[in-house]
Amino acid sequence: MGNTCRYVVNAVGKCGETYYTQFNDKKELKNWITDHQEKLIMNELKIVDKEIHPLLKWFNSKKMM
């Protein structure tokens, strides 16, 4: 019984809030980003895909989407 999330989001809000959320699929992730886009500093948004191959992590380290 471990953590079954795929995407982990670390974000910083415009008023200094910090967000740490987890999602199972990309659709949930995109919905959350569009709902909170006006509150977030988009340059500080970090998304980690836990199921990506380690070699691809190295090539795709800048931006996931």
Coordinates of C-alpha atoms in Angstrom, one line a residue:
M1 CA 0.0 0.0 0.0
G2 CA 2.1 2.8 -1.3
N3 CA 1.5 6.1 -2.8
T4 CA -0.2 5.6 -6.2
C5 CA 0.0 9.1 -7.6
R6 CA 1.8 9.7 -10.9
Y7 CA 2.3 13.5 -11.0
V8 CA 3.6 15.6 -8.1
V9 CA 3.2 19.4 -8.3
N10 CA 5.2 21.9 -6.4
A11 CA 4.1 25.5 -6.9
V12 CA 4.4 28.9 -5.4
G13 CA 1.5 31.3 -5.3
K14 CA 1.5 35.0 -6.0
C15 CA 0.9 35.8 -2.3
G16 CA 3.6 33.5 -1.0
E17 CA 1.5 30.3 -0.7
T18 CA 3.2 27.0 -1.4
Y19 CA 1.2 24.2 -3.1
Y20 CA 2.1 20.5 -3.0
T21 CA -0.5 18.3 -4.7
Q22 CA -0.5 14.9 -6.3
F23 CA -2.6 13.6 -9.2
N24 CA -3.2 10.2 -10.8
D25 CA -3.6 11.3 -14.4
K26 CA -2.8 14.2 -16.7
K27 CA -6.4 15.3 -17.1
E28 CA -6.7 16.0 -13.4
L29 CA -3.4 17.8 -13.5
K30 CA -4.4 20.1 -16.3
N31 CA -7.8 20.9 -14.7
W32 CA -6.0 21.9 -11.5
I33 CA -3.5 24.1 -13.3
T34 CA -6.3 25.9 -15.2
D35 CA -8.3 26.4 -12.1
H36 CA -5.4 27.8 -10.1
Q37 CA -3.5 29.6 -12.9
E38 CA -4.4 33.1 -11.7
K39 CA -3.0 32.3 -8.2
L40 CA 0.3 30.7 -9.3
I41 CA 3.6 32.0 -10.4
M42 CA 3.9 29.9 -13.6
N43 CA 7.8 30.2 -13.7
E44 CA 7.9 28.5 -10.3
L45 CA 5.6 25.6 -11.2
K46 CA 7.4 22.2 -11.0
I47 CA 5.8 19.0 -12.2
V48 CA 7.4 15.6 -11.6
D49 CA 6.2 12.5 -13.5
K50 CA 7.1 9.5 -11.3
E51 CA 6.6 6.9 -14.0
I52 CA 8.9 8.4 -16.6
H53 CA 12.0 6.4 -17.6
P54 CA 15.2 7.6 -15.9
L55 CA 16.9 8.3 -19.1
L56 CA 14.1 10.4 -20.4
K57 CA 14.2 12.4 -17.1
W58 CA 17.7 13.5 -18.0
F59 CA 16.7 14.7 -21.6
N60 CA 13.4 16.3 -20.5
S61 CA 14.6 18.0 -17.3
K62 CA 13.4 21.5 -18.3
K63 CA 9.7 21.3 -19.0
M64 CA 7.2 18.4 -19.0
M65 CA 4.3 19.8 -20.9

